[in-house]
Coordinates of C-alpha atoms in Angstrom, one line a residue:
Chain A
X1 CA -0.7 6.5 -11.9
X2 CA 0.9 7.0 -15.2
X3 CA 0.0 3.4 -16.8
X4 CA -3.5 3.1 -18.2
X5 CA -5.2 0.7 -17.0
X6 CA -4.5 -3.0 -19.5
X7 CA -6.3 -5.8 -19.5
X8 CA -5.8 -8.3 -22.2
X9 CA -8.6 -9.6 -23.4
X10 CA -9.9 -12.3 -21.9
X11 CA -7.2 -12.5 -18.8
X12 CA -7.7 -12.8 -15.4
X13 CA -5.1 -10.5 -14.6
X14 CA -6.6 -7.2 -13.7
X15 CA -4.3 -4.4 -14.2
X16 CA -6.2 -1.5 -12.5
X17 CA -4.8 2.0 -12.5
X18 CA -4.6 3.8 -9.1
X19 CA -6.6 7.0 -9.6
X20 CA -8.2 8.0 -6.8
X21 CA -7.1 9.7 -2.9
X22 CA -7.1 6.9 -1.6
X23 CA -5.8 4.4 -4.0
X24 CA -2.4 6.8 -3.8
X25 CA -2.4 7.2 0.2
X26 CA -2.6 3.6 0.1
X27 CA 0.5 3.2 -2.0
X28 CA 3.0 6.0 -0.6
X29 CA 1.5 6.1 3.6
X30 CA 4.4 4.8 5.5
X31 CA 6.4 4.0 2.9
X32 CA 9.6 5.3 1.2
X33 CA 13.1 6.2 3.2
X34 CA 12.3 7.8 6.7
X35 CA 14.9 11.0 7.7
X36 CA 15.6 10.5 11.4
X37 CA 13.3 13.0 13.4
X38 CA 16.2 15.0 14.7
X39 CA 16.7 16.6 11.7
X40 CA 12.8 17.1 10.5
X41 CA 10.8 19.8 10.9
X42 CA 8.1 19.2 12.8
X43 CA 4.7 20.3 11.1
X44 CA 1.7 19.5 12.5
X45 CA -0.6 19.9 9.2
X46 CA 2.0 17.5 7.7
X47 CA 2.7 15.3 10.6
X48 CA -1.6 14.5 10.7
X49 CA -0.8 12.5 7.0
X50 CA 1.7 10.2 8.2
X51 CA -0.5 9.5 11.4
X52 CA -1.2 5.4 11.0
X53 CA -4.3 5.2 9.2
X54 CA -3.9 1.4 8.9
X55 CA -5.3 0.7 12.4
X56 CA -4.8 -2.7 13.0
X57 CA -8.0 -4.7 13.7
X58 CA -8.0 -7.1 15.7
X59 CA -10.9 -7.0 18.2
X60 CA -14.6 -8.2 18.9
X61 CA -15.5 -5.8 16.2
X62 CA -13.9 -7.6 14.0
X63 CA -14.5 -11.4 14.8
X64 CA -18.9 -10.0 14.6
X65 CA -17.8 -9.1 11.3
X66 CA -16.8 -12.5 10.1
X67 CA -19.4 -14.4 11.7
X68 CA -21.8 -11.6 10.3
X69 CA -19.6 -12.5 6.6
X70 CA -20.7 -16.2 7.3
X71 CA -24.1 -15.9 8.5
X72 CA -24.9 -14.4 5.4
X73 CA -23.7 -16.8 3.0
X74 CA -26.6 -18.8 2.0
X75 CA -24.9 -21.7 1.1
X76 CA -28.3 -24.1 0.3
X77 CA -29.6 -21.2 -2.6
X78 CA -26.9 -20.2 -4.7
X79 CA -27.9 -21.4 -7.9
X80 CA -29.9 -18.6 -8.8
X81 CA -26.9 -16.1 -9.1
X82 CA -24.0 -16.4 -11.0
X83 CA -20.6 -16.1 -8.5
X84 CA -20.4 -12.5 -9.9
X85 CA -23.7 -11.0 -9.1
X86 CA -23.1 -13.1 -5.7
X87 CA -19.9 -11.2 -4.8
X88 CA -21.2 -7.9 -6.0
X89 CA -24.6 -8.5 -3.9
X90 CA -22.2 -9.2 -0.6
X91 CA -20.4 -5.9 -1.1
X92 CA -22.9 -3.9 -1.6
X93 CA -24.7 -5.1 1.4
X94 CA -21.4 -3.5 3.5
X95 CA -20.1 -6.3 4.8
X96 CA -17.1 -4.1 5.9
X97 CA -19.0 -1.3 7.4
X98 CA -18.6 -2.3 11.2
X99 CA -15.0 -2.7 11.4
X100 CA -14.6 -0.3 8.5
X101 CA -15.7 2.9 10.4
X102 CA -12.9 3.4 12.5
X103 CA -10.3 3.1 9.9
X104 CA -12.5 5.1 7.5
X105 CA -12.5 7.7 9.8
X106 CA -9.3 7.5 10.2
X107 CA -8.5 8.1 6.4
X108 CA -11.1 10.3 6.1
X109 CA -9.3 13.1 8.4
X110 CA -6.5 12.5 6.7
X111 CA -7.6 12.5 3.1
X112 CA -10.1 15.2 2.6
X113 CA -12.8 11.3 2.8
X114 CA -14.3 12.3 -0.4
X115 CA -13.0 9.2 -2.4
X116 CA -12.6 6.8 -0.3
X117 CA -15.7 5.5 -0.2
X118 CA -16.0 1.3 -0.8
X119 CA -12.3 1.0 -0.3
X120 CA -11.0 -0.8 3.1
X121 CA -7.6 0.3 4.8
X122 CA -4.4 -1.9 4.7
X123 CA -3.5 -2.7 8.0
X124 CA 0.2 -1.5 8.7
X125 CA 3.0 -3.9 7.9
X126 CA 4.3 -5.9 10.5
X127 CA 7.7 -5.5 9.4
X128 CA 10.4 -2.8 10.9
X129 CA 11.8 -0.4 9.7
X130 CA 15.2 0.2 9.6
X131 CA 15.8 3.9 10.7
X132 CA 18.5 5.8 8.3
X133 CA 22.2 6.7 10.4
X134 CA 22.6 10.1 9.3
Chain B
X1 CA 13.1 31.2 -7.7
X2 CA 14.6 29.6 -11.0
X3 CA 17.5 27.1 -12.3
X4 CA 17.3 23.3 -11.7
X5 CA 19.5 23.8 -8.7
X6 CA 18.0 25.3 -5.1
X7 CA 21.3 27.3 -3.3
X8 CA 20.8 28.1 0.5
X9 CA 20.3 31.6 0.4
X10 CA 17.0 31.8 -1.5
X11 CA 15.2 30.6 1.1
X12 CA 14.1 32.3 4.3
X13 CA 14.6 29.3 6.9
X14 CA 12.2 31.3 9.3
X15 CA 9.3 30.8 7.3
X16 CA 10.1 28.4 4.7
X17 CA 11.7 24.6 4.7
X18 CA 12.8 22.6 2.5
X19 CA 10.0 19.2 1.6
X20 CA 12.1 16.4 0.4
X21 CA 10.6 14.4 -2.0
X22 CA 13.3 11.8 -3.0
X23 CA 16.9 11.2 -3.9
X24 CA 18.4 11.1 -7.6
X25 CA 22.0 11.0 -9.1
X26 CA 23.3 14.1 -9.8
X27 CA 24.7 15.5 -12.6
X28 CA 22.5 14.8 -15.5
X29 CA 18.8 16.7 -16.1
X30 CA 16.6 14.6 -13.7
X31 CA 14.0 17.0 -13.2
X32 CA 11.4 17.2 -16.0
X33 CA 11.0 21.4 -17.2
X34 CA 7.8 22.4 -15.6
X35 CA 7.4 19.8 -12.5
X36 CA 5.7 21.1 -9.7
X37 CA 5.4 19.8 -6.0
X38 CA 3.5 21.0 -3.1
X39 CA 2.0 24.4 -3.8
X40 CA 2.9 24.5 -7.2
X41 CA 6.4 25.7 -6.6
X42 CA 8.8 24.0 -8.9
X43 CA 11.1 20.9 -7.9
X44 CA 14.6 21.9 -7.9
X45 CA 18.0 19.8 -6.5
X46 CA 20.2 20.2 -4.0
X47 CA 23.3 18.1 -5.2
X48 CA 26.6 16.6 -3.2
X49 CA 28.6 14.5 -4.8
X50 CA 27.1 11.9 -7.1
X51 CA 23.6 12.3 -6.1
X52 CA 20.8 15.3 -5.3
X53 CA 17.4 15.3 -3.0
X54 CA 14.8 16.6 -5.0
X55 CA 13.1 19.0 -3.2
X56 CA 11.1 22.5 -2.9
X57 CA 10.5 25.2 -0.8
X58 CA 7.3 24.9 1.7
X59 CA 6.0 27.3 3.7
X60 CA 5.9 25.8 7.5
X61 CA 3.1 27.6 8.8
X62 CA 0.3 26.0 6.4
X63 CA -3.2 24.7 7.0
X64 CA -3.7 20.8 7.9
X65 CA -2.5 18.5 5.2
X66 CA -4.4 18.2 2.2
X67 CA -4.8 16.0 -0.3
X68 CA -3.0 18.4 -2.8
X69 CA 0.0 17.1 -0.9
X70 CA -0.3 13.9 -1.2
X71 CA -1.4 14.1 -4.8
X72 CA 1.9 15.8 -5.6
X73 CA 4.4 14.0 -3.7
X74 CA 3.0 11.1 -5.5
X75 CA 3.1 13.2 -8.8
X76 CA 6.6 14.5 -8.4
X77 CA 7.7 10.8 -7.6
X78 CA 6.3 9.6 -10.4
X79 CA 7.7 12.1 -12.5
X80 CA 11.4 11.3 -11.4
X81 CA 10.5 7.6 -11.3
X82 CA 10.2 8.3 -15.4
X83 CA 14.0 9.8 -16.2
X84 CA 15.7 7.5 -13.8
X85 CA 16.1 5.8 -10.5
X86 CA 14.7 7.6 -7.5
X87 CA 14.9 6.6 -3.6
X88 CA 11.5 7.9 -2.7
X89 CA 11.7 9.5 0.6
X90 CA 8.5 9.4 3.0
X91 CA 5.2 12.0 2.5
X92 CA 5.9 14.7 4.7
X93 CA 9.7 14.6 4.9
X94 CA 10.8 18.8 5.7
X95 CA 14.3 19.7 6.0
X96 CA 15.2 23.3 7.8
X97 CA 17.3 24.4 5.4
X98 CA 19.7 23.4 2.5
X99 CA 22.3 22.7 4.6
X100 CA 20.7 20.8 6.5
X101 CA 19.7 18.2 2.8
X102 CA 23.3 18.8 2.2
X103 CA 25.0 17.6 5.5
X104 CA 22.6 15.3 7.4
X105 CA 20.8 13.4 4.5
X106 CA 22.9 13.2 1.3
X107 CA 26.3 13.7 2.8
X108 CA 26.9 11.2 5.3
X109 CA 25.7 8.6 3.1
X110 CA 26.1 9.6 -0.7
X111 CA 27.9 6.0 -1.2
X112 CA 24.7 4.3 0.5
X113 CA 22.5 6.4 -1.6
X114 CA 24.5 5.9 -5.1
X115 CA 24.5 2.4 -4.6
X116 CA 20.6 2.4 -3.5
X117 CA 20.4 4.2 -7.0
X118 CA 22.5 1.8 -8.9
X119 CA 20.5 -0.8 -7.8
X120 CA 17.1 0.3 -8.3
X121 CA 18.2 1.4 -12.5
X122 CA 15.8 -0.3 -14.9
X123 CA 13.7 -1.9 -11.9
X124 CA 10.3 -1.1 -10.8
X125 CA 8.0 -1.7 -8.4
X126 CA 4.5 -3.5 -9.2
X127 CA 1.7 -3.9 -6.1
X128 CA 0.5 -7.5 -6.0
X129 CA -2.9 -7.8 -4.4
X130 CA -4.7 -11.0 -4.5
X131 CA -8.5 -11.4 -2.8
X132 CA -10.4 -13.9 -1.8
X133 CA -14.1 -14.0 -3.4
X134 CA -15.6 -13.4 -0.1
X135 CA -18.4 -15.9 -0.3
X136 CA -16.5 -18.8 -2.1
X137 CA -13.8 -18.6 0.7
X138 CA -16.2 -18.7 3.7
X139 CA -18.1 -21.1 2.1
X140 CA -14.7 -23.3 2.1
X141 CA -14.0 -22.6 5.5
X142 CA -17.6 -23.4 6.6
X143 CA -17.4 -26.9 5.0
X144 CA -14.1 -27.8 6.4
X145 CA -14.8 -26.9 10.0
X146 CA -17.2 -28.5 11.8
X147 CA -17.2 -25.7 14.8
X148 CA -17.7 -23.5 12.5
X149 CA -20.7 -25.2 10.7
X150 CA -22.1 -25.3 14.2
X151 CA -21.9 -22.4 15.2
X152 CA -23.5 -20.8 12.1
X153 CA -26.2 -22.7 12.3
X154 CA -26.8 -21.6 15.8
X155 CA -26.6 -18.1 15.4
X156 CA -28.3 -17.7 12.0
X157 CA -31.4 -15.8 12.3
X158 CA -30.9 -15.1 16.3
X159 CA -30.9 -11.7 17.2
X160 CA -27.5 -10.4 17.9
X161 CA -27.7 -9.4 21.1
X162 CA -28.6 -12.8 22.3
X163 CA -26.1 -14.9 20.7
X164 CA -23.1 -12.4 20.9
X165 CA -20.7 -14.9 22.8
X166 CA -21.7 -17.5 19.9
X167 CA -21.4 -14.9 17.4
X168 CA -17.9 -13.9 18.8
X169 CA -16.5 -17.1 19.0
X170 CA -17.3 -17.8 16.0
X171 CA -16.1 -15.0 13.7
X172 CA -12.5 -16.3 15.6
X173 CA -13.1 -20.0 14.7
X174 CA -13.5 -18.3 11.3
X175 CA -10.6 -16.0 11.5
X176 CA -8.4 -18.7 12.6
X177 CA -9.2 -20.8 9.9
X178 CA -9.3 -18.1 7.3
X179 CA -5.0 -17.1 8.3
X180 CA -4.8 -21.0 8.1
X181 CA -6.1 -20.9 3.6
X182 CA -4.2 -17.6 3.5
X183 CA -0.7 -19.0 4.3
X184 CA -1.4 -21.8 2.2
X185 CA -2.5 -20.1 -0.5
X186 CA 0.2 -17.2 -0.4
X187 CA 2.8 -19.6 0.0
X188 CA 1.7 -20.8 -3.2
X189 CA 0.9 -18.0 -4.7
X190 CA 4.5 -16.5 -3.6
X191 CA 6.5 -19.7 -4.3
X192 CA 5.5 -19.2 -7.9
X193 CA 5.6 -15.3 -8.3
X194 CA 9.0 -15.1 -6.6
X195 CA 11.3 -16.8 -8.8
X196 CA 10.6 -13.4 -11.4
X197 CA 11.2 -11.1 -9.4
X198 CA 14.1 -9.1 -7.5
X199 CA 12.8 -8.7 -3.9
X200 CA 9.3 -8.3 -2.0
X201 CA 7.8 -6.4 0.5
X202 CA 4.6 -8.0 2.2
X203 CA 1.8 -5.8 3.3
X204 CA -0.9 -7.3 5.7
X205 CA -4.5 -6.1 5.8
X206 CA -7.3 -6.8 7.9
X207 CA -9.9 -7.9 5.4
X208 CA -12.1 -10.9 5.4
X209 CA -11.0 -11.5 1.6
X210 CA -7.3 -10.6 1.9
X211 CA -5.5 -13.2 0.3
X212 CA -1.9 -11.6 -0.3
X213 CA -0.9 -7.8 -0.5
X214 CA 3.0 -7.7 -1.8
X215 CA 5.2 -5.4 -3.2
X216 CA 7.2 -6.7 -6.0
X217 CA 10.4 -5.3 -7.2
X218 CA 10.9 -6.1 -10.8
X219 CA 13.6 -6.0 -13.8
X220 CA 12.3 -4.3 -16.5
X221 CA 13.1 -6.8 -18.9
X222 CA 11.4 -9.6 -17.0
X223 CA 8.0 -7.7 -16.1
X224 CA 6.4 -9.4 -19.4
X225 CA 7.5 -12.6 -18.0
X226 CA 6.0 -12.2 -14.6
X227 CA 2.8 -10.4 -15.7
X228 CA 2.7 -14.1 -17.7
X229 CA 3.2 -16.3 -14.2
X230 CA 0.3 -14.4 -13.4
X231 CA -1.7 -14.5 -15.8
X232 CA -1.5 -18.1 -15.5
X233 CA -2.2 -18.1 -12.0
X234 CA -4.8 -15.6 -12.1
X235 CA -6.7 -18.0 -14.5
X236 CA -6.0 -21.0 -12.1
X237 CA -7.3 -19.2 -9.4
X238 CA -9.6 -17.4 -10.8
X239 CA -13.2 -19.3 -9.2
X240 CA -11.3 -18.6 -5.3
X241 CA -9.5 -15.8 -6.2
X242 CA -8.8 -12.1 -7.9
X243 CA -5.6 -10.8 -8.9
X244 CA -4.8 -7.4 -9.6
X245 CA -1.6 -5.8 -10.2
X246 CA -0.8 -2.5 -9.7
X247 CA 2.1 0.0 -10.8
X248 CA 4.4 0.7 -12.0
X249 CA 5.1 2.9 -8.9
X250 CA 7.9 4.6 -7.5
X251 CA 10.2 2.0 -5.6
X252 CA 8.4 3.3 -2.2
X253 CA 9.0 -0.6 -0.7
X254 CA 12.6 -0.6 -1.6
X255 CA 14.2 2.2 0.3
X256 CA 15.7 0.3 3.1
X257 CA 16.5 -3.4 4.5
X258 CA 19.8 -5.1 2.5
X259 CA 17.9 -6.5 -0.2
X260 CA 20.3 -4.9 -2.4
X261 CA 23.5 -4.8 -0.3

């Protein structure tokens, strides 16, 4: 967005700056004051963008995916890597590619899929929302 | 098609709407000279009262949604974001007409909206997200569960298809024991972000190394002071965990609820 990205030097605190598709669906899908349908026009080229994309996951897939995330720790040989060639080996390997197909695809449709790539989908927020009295 | 102000007759409501991008005081110049929305057609107001939508004219029959359209309803956003306080309204919000902005969005509730506005001046929102390191977490949650343990070691090197009930009730063991850490930890991590901030918005993901995804809403004069709480806890953290803070965005998290009432 319009901040460059910052990082002090030598903080911790990573101050990234959303650039990409994805990184700005990710911010504004679902978000921001809804207009009651009864006064929206209905568009279906439109309407496909707010479609949830943040399918929640919550299924076998998923649970193989963890165990798959633990089996593949090797917990007895880590001395040869430092933690951040470690992390970076783990995802690269795809760790998220079987539950992350769906929801790519998902996204995909709905944002053109050419940088989205390496990024995994927020699942939607829990919370209500509170429809406008117009 | 020009002036700052979009009047009901220039539109043909047949084939044209109106796409509502968000919701600014009137009166003064909020929209920056040159700002284009969807289609490149310039962002104008439609004012009543004490505030205006900002909007522009869209042609309803259009291709599927692009990502032109979402690049500028973010753009436009942004744009307002930077002269003053906006209400961001949702991607994809099109009105029939003017009339239609004027009477059933900003008329009925231009107090609600002026005092949304009020209270969003000199705020902004900042996106929180804080991961686990995928291995370092799992390697916790492997050492403090003996099921767990157990189980990996049993289906470690089996093929999948013969130790899929294993292998399923495992990644739940984990998953239970991962959304134990993670309320721990974002209780902690909240507990000591909170006190800096106005209000929050929590986002939930699905992710192995989600730790906590929040939406922070933020006086501008205390944002140095938070990004300093964090900074802190980011080095604290930092051999379990990753911080990263976005923004500033547009106050997308803050349009509704009675955080501000």
């Amino acid at each position: 967005m319009t901040v460059a990205s910052q990082r002090r030097s030598g903080g911790y605190l990573e101050r990234p700056a959303p650039s990409g598709l994805a990184d700005v669906v990710e911010v504004i899908l679902d978000k921001g004051l809804v207009i009651d349908a009864y006064v929206r026009v209905s568009l279906v080229g439109i309407e496909l963008l707010t479609i949830d994309a943040r399918i929640v996951i919550a299924s076998v897939d998923t649970y193989l995916r963890f165990a798959e995330a633990t089996n593949r720790l090797d917990l007895y040989e880590k001395g040869g890597k430092d933690l951040t060639e470690a992390i970076g080996d783990l995802q690269e390997s795809g760790a998220a590619k079987k539950v992350g197909g769906a929801v790519k695809g998902a996204k995909k449709a709905l944002t053109g899929g050419d940088d989205d790539e390496g990024r995994r989908p927020a699942k939607k927020s829990s919370r209500s929302r509170r429809r406008e009295e117009a | 098609m020009s002036g700052a102000v979009l009047v009901a007759d220039e539109i043909d409501t047949s084939t044209t709407g109106v796409y509502v991008y968000g919701i600014v005081e009137a009166g003064d110049a909020r929209v920056p000279p040159g700002l284009a929305g969807l289609d490149d057609v310039p962002v104008r107001l439609v004012a009543h009262g004490d505030v205006a939508a900002a909007v522009s004219p869209v042609a309803l029959e259009r291709p599927p949604g692009r990502r032109a359209e979402v690049m500028a309803h973010s753009r436009v956003l942004e744009a307002l974001a930077e002269t003053g306080p906006v209400v961001p309204v949702q991607f994809g919000s099109i009105l029939g007409d003017v009339d239609t902005v004027t009477h059933e969005l900003l008329g009925p509730e231009g107090e609600r909206w002026a005092g949304l506005l009020e209270a969003l001046r000199d705020r902004t929102q900042l996106n929180l997200r804080v991961t686990y390191h995928e291995d370092v977490v799992l390697a916790e949650v492997v050492a403090e569960d003996a099921d767990v343990a157990r189980l990996r070691e049993r289906t470690r090197g089996v093929p999948e298809d013969v130790a899929h009930g294993d292998r399923v009730r495992l990644g739940q063991l984990v998953s239970q024991v991962l959304e134990r850490k993670r309320a721990q930890d974002a209780d902690m991590v909240l507990g000591l972000v909170l006190p800096h901030v106005v209000s929050y918005d929590l986002r939930d993901r699905g992710d192995v190394d989600h730790l906590l995804d929040v939406a922070l809403l933020v006086d501008d004069a205390r944002r140095a002071e938070l990004e300093d709480a964090l900074e802190g806890l980011a080095e604290a953290m930092h051999e379990r965990a990753r911080f990263q803070l976005m923004g500033p965005v547009p106050p997308y998290d803050f349009v509704d609820g009675d955080w501000w009432a």
